[in-house]
Short mmCIF file of N, CA and C in Angstrom, two decimals:
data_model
loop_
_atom_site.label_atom_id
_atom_site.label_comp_id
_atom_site.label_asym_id
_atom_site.label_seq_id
_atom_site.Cartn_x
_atom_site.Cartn_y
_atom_site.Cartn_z
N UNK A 1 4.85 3.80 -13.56
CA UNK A 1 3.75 4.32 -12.76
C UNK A 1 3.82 3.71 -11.36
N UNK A 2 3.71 4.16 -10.31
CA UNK A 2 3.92 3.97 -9.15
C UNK A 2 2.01 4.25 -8.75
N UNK A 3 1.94 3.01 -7.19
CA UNK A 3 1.12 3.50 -6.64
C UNK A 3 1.06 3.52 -5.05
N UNK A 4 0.29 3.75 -4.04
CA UNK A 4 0.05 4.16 -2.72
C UNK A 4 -0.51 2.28 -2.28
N UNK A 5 0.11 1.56 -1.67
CA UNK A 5 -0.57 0.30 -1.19
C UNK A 5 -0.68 -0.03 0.46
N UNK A 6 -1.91 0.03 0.94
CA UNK A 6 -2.19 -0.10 1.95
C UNK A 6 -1.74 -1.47 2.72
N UNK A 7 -1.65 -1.81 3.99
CA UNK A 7 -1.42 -3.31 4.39
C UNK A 7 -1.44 -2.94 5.94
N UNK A 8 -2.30 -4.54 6.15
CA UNK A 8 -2.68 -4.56 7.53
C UNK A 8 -2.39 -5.37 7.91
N UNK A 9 -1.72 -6.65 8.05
CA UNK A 9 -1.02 -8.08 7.94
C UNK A 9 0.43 -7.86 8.19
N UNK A 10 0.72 -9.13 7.69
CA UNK A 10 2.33 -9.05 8.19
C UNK A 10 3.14 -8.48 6.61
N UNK A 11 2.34 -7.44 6.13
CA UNK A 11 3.13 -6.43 5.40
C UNK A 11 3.08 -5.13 6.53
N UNK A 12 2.35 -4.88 7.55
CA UNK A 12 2.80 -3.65 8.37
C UNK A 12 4.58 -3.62 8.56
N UNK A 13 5.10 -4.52 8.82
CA UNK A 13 5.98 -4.61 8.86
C UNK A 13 7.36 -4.33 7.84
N UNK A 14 7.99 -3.07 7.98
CA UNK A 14 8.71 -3.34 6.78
C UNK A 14 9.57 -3.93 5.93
N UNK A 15 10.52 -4.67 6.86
CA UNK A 15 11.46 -5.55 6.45
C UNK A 15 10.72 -6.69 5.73
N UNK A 16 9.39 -7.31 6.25
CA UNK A 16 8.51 -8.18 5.36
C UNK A 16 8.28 -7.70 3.66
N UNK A 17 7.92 -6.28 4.02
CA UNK A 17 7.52 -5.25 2.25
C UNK A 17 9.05 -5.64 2.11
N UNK A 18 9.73 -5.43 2.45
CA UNK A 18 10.77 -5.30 1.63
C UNK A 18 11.58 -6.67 1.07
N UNK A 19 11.34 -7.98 1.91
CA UNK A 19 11.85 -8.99 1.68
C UNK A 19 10.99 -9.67 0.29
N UNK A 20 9.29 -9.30 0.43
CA UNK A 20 8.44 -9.62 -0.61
C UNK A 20 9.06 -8.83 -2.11
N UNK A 21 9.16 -7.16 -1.75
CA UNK A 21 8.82 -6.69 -2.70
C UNK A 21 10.36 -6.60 -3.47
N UNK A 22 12.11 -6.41 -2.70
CA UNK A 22 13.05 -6.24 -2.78
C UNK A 22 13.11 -4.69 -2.82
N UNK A 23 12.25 -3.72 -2.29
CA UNK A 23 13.13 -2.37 -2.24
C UNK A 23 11.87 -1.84 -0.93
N UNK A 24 12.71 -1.11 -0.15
CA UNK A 24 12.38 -0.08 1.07
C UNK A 24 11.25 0.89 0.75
N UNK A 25 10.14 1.26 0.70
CA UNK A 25 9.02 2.30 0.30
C UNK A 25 9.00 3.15 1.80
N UNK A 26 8.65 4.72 1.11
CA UNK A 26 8.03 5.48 1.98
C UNK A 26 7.19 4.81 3.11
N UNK A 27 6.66 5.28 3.82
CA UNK A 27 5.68 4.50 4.16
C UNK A 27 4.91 5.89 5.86
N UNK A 28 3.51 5.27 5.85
CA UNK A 28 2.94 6.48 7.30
C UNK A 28 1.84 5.65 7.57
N UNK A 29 1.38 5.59 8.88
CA UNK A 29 -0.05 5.50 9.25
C UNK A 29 -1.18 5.43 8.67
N UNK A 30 -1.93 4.36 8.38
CA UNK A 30 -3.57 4.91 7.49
C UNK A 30 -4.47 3.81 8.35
N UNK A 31 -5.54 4.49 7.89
CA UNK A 31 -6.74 3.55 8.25
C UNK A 31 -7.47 3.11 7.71
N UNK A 32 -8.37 2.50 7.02
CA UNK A 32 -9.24 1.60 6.33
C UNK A 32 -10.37 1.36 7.11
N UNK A 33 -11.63 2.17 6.87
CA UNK A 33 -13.02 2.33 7.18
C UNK A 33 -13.68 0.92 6.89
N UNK A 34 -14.97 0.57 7.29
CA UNK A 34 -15.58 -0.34 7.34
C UNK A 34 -14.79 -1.23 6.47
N UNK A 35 -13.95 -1.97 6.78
CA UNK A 35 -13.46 -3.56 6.86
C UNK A 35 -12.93 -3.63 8.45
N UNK A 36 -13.33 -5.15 8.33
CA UNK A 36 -12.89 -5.50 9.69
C UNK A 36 -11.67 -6.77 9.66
N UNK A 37 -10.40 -6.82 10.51
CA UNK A 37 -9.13 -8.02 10.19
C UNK A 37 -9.75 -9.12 10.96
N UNK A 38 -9.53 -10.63 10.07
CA UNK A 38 -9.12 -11.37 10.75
C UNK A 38 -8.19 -12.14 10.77
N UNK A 39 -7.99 -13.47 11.55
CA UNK A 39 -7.11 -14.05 11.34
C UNK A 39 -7.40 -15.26 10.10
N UNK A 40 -6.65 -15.74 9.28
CA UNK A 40 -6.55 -16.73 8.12
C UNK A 40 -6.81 -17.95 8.93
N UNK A 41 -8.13 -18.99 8.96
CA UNK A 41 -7.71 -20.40 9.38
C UNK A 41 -6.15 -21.17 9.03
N UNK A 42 -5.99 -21.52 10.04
CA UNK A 42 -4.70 -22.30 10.11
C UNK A 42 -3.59 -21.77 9.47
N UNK A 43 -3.37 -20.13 9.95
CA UNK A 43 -2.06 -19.31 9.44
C UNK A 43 -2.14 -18.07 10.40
N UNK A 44 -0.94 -17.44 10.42
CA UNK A 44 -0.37 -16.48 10.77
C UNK A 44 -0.75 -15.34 10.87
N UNK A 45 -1.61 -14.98 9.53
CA UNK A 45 -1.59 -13.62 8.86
C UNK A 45 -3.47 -13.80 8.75
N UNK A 46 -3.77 -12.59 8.24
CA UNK A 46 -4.88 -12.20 8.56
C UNK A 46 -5.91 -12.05 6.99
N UNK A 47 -6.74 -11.41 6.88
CA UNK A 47 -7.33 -10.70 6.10
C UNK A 47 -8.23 -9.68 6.29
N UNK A 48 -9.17 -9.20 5.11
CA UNK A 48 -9.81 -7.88 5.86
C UNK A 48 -11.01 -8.51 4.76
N UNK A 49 -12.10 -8.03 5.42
CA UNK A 49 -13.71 -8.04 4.62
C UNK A 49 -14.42 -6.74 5.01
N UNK A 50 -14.71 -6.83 3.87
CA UNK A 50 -15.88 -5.57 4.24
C UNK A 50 -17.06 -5.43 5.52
N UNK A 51 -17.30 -4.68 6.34
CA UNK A 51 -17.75 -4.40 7.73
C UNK A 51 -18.39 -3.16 8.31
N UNK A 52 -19.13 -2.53 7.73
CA UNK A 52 -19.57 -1.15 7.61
C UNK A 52 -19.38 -0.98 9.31
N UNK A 53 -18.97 -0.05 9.40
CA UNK A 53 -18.48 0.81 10.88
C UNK A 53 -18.08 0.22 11.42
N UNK A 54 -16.69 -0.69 11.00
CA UNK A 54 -15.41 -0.87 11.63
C UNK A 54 -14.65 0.09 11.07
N UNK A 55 -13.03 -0.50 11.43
CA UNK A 55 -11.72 -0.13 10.88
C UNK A 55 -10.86 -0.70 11.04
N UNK A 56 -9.86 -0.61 10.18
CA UNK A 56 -9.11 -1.55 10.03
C UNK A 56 -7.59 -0.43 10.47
N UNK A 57 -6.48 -0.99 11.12
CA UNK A 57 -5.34 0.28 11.26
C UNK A 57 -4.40 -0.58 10.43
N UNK A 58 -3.50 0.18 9.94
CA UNK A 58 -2.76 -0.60 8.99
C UNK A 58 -1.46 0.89 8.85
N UNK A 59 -0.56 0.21 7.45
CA UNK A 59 0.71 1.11 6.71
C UNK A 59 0.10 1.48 5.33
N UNK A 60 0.64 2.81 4.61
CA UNK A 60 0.47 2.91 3.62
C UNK A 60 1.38 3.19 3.02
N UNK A 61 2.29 2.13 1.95
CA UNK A 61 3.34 2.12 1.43
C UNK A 61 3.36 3.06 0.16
N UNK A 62 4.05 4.20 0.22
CA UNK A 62 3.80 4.52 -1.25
C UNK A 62 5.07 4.94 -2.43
N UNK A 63 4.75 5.38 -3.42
CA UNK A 63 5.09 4.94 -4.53
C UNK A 63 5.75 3.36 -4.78
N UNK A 64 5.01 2.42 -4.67
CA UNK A 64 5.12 1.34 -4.96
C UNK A 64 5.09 1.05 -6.18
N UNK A 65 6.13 0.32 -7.01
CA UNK A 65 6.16 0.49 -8.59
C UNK A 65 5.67 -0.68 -8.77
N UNK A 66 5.61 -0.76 -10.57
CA UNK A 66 4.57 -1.90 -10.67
C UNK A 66 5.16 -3.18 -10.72
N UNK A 67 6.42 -2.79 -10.58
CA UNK A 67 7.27 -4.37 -10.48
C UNK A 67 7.17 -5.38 -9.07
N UNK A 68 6.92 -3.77 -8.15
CA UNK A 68 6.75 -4.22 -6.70
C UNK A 68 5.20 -4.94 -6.65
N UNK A 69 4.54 -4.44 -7.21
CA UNK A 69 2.97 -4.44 -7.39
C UNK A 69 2.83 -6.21 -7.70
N UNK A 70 3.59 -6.20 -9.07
CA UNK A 70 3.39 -7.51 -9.56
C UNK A 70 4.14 -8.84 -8.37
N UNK A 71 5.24 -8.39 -7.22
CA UNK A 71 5.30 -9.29 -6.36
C UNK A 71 4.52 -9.39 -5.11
N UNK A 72 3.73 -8.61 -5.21
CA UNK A 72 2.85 -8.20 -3.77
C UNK A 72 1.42 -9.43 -4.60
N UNK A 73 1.19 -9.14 -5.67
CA UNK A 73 0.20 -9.93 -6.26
C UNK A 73 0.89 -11.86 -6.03
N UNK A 74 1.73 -12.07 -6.38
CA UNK A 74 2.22 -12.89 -6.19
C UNK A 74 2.21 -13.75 -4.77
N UNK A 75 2.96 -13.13 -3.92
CA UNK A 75 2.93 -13.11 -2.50
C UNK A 75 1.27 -13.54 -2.51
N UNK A 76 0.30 -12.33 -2.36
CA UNK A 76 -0.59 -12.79 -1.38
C UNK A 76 -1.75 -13.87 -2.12
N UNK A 77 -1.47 -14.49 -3.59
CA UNK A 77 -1.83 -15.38 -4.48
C UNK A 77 -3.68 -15.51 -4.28
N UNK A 78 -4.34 -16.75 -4.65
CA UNK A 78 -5.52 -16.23 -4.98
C UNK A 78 -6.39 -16.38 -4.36
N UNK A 79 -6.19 -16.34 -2.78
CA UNK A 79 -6.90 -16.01 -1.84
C UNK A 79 -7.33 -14.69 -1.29
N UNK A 80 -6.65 -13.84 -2.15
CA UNK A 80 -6.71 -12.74 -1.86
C UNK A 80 -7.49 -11.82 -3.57
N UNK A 81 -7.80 -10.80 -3.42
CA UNK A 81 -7.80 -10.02 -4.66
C UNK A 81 -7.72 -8.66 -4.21
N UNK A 82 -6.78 -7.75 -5.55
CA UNK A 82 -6.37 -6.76 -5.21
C UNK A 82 -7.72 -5.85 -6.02
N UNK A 83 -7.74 -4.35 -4.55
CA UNK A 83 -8.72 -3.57 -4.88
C UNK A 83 -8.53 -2.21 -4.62
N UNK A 84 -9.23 -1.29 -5.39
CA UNK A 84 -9.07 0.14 -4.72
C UNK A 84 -9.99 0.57 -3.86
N UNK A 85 -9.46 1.62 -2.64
CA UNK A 85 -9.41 1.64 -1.51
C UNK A 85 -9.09 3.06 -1.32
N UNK A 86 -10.08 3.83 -0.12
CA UNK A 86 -9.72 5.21 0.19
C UNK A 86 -9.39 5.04 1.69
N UNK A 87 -7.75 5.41 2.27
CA UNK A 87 -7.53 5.61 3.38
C UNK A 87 -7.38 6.79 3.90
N UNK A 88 -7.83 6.96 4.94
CA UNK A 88 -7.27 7.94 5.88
C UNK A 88 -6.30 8.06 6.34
N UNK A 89 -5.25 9.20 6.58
CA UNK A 89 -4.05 9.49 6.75
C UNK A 89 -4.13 11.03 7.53
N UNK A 90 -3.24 10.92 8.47
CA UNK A 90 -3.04 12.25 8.89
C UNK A 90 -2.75 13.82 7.79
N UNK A 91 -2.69 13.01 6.66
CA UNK A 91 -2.90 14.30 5.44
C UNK A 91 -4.33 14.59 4.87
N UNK A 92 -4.98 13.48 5.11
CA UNK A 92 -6.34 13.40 4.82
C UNK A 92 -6.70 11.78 4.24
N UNK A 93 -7.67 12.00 3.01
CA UNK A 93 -8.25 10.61 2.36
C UNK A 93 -6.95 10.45 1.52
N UNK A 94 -6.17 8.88 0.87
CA UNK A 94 -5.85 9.17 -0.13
C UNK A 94 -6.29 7.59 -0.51
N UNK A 95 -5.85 7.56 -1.98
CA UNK A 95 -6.45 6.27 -2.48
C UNK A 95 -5.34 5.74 -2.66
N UNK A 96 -6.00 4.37 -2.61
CA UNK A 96 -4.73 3.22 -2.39
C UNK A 96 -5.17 1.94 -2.80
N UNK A 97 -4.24 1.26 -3.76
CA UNK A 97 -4.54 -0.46 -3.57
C UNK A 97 -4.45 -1.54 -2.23
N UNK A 98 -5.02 -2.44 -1.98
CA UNK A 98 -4.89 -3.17 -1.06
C UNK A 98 -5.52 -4.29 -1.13
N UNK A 99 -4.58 -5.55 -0.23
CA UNK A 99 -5.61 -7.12 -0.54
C UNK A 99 -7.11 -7.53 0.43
N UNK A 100 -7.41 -7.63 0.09
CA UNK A 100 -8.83 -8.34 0.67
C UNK A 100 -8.91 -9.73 0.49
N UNK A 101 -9.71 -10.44 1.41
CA UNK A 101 -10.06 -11.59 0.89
C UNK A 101 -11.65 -11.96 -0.53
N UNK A 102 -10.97 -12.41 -1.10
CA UNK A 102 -11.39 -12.55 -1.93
C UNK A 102 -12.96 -12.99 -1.67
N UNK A 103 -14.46 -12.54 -2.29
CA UNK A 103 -15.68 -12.73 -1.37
C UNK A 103 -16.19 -14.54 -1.68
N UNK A 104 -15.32 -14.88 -2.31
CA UNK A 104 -15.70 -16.81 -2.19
C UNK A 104 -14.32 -17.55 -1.80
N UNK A 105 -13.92 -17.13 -0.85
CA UNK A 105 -12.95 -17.73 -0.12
C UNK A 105 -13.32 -16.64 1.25
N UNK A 106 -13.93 -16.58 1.72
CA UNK A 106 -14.46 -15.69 3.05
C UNK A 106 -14.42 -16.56 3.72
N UNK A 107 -14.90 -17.78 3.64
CA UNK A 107 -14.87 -19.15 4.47
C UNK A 107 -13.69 -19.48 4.83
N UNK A 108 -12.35 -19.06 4.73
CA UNK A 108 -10.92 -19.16 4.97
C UNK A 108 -10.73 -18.01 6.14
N UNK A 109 -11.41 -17.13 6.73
CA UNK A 109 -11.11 -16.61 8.16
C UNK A 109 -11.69 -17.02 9.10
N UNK A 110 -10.91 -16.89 9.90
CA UNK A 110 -11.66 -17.05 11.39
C UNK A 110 -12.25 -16.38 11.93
N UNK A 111 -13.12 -16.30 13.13
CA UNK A 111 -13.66 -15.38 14.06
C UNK A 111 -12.96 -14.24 14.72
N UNK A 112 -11.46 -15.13 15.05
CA UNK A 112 -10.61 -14.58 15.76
C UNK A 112 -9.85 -13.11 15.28
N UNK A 113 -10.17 -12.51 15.48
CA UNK A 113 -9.03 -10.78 15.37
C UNK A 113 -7.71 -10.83 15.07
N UNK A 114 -7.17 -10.31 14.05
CA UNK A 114 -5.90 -10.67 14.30
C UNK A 114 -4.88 -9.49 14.86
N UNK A 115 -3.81 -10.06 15.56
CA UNK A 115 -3.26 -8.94 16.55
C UNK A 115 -1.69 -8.77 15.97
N UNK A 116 -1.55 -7.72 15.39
CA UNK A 116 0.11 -7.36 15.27
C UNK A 116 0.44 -7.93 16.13
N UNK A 117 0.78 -7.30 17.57
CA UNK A 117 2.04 -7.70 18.54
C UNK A 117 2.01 -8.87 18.42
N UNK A 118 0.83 -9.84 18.93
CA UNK A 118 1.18 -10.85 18.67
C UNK A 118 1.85 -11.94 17.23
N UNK A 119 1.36 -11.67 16.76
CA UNK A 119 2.36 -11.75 15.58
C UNK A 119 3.60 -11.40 15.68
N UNK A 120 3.98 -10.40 15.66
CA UNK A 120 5.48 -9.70 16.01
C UNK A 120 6.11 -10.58 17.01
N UNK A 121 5.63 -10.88 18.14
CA UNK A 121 6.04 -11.97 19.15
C UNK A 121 6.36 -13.72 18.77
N UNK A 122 5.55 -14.05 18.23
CA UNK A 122 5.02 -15.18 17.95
C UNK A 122 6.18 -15.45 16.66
N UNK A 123 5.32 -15.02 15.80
CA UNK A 123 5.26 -15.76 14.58
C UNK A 123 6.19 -14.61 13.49
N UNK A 124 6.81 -13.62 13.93
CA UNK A 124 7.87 -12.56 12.35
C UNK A 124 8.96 -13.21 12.29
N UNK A 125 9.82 -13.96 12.82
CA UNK A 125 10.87 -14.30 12.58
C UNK A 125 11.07 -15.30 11.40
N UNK A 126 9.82 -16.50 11.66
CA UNK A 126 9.79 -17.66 11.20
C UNK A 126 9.21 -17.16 9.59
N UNK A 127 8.15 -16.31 9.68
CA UNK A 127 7.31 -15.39 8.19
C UNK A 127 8.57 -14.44 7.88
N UNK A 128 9.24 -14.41 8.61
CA UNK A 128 10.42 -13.50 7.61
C UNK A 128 11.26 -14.17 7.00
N UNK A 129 11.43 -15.24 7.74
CA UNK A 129 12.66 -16.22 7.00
C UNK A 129 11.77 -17.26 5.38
N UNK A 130 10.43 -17.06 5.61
CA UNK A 130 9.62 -17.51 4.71
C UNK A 130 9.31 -16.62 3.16
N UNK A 131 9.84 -15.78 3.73
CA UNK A 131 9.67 -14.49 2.28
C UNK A 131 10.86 -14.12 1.81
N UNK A 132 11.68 -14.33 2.71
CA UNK A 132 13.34 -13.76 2.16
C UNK A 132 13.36 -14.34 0.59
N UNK A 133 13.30 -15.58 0.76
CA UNK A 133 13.16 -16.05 -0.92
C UNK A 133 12.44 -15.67 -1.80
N UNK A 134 11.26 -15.24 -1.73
CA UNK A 134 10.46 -14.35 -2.60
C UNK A 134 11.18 -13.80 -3.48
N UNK A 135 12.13 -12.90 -3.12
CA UNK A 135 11.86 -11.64 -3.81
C UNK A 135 13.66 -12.23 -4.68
N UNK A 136 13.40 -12.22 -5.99
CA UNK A 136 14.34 -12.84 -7.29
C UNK A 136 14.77 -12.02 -7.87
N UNK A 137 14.57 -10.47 -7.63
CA UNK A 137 15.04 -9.10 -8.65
C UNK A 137 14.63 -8.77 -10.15
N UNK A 138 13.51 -9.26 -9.86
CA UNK A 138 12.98 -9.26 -11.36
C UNK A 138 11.31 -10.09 -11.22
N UNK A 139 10.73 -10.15 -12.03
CA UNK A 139 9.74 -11.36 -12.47
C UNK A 139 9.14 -12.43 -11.38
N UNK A 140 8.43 -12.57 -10.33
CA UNK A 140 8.38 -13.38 -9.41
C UNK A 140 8.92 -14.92 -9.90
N UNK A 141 9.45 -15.56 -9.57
CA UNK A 141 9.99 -17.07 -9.77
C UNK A 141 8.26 -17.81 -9.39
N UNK A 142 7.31 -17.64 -10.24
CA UNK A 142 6.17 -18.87 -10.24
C UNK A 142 5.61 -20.53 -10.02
N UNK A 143 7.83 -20.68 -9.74
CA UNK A 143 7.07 -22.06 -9.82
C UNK A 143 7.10 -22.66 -8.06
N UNK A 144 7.66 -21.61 -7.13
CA UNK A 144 7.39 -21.62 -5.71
C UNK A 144 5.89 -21.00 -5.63
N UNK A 145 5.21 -21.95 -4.47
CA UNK A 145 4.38 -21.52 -3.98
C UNK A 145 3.93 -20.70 -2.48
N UNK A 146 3.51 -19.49 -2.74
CA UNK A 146 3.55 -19.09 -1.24
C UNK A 146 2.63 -19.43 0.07
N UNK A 147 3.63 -19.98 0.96
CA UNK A 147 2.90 -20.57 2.30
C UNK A 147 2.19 -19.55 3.45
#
């Protein structure tokens, strides 16, 4: 069973999906209605909370299988929790999984917005060379922890 997974973080990026997950997905434009991104205290990458009349712009990776699923869970570990989610897409609504921060660890973002480019500038080289190991071809390797 395959599914549609949204990402607004340094999974927009695909070589990241792909270093996490080990295979290349479809992928198009979506948006994510009332949540708003921020940045993670003392990290790179961001999260999203619920925000009635924001949006969030992001990728929507799809047919993502559940093997990929089970390293994407892995990856974004338990600061995060995975949820369903209706994005907008130039085809219309479609539904999709995606991470959030989890609502008792909310106290782990900042004020601050978080900005692709900058990221992309800054900080993808060093988060890419940080995930390359992730991905084991099988079963996430559990006894690394992700930074």
């Amino acid at each position: 069973m395959s599914t549609a997974v949204f990402t607004y973080g340094s999974l927009l990026f695909a070589e990241i999906m792909q270093a996490v997950t080990g295979t290349h997905f479809p992928s198009q434009s979506a948006v994510l209605k009332d949540y708003a991104r921020y940045r993670v205290r003392c990290a790179s990458y961001p999260g999203i909370v619920p925000a009635p009349g924001t949006s969030v712009a992001g990728r929507l990776y799809l047919g993502v299988d559940s093997a990929a699923v089970e390293h994407l869970d892995f990856f974004e570990g338990d600061l995060y929790e995975r949820i369903s989610v209706d994005v907008h897409t130039d085809e219309g609504i479609l539904s999709a999984q995606t991470y959030v921060i989890a609502p008792d660890k909310a106290h782990h973002l900042s004020e601050t917005a978080w900005d692709p480019d900058a990221f992309r500038a800054h900080d993808y080289d060093t988060f890419l060379k940080q995930c390359s190991p992730l991905f084991r071809g099988g079963a996430p390797d559990r006894s690394e922890e992700h930074t």
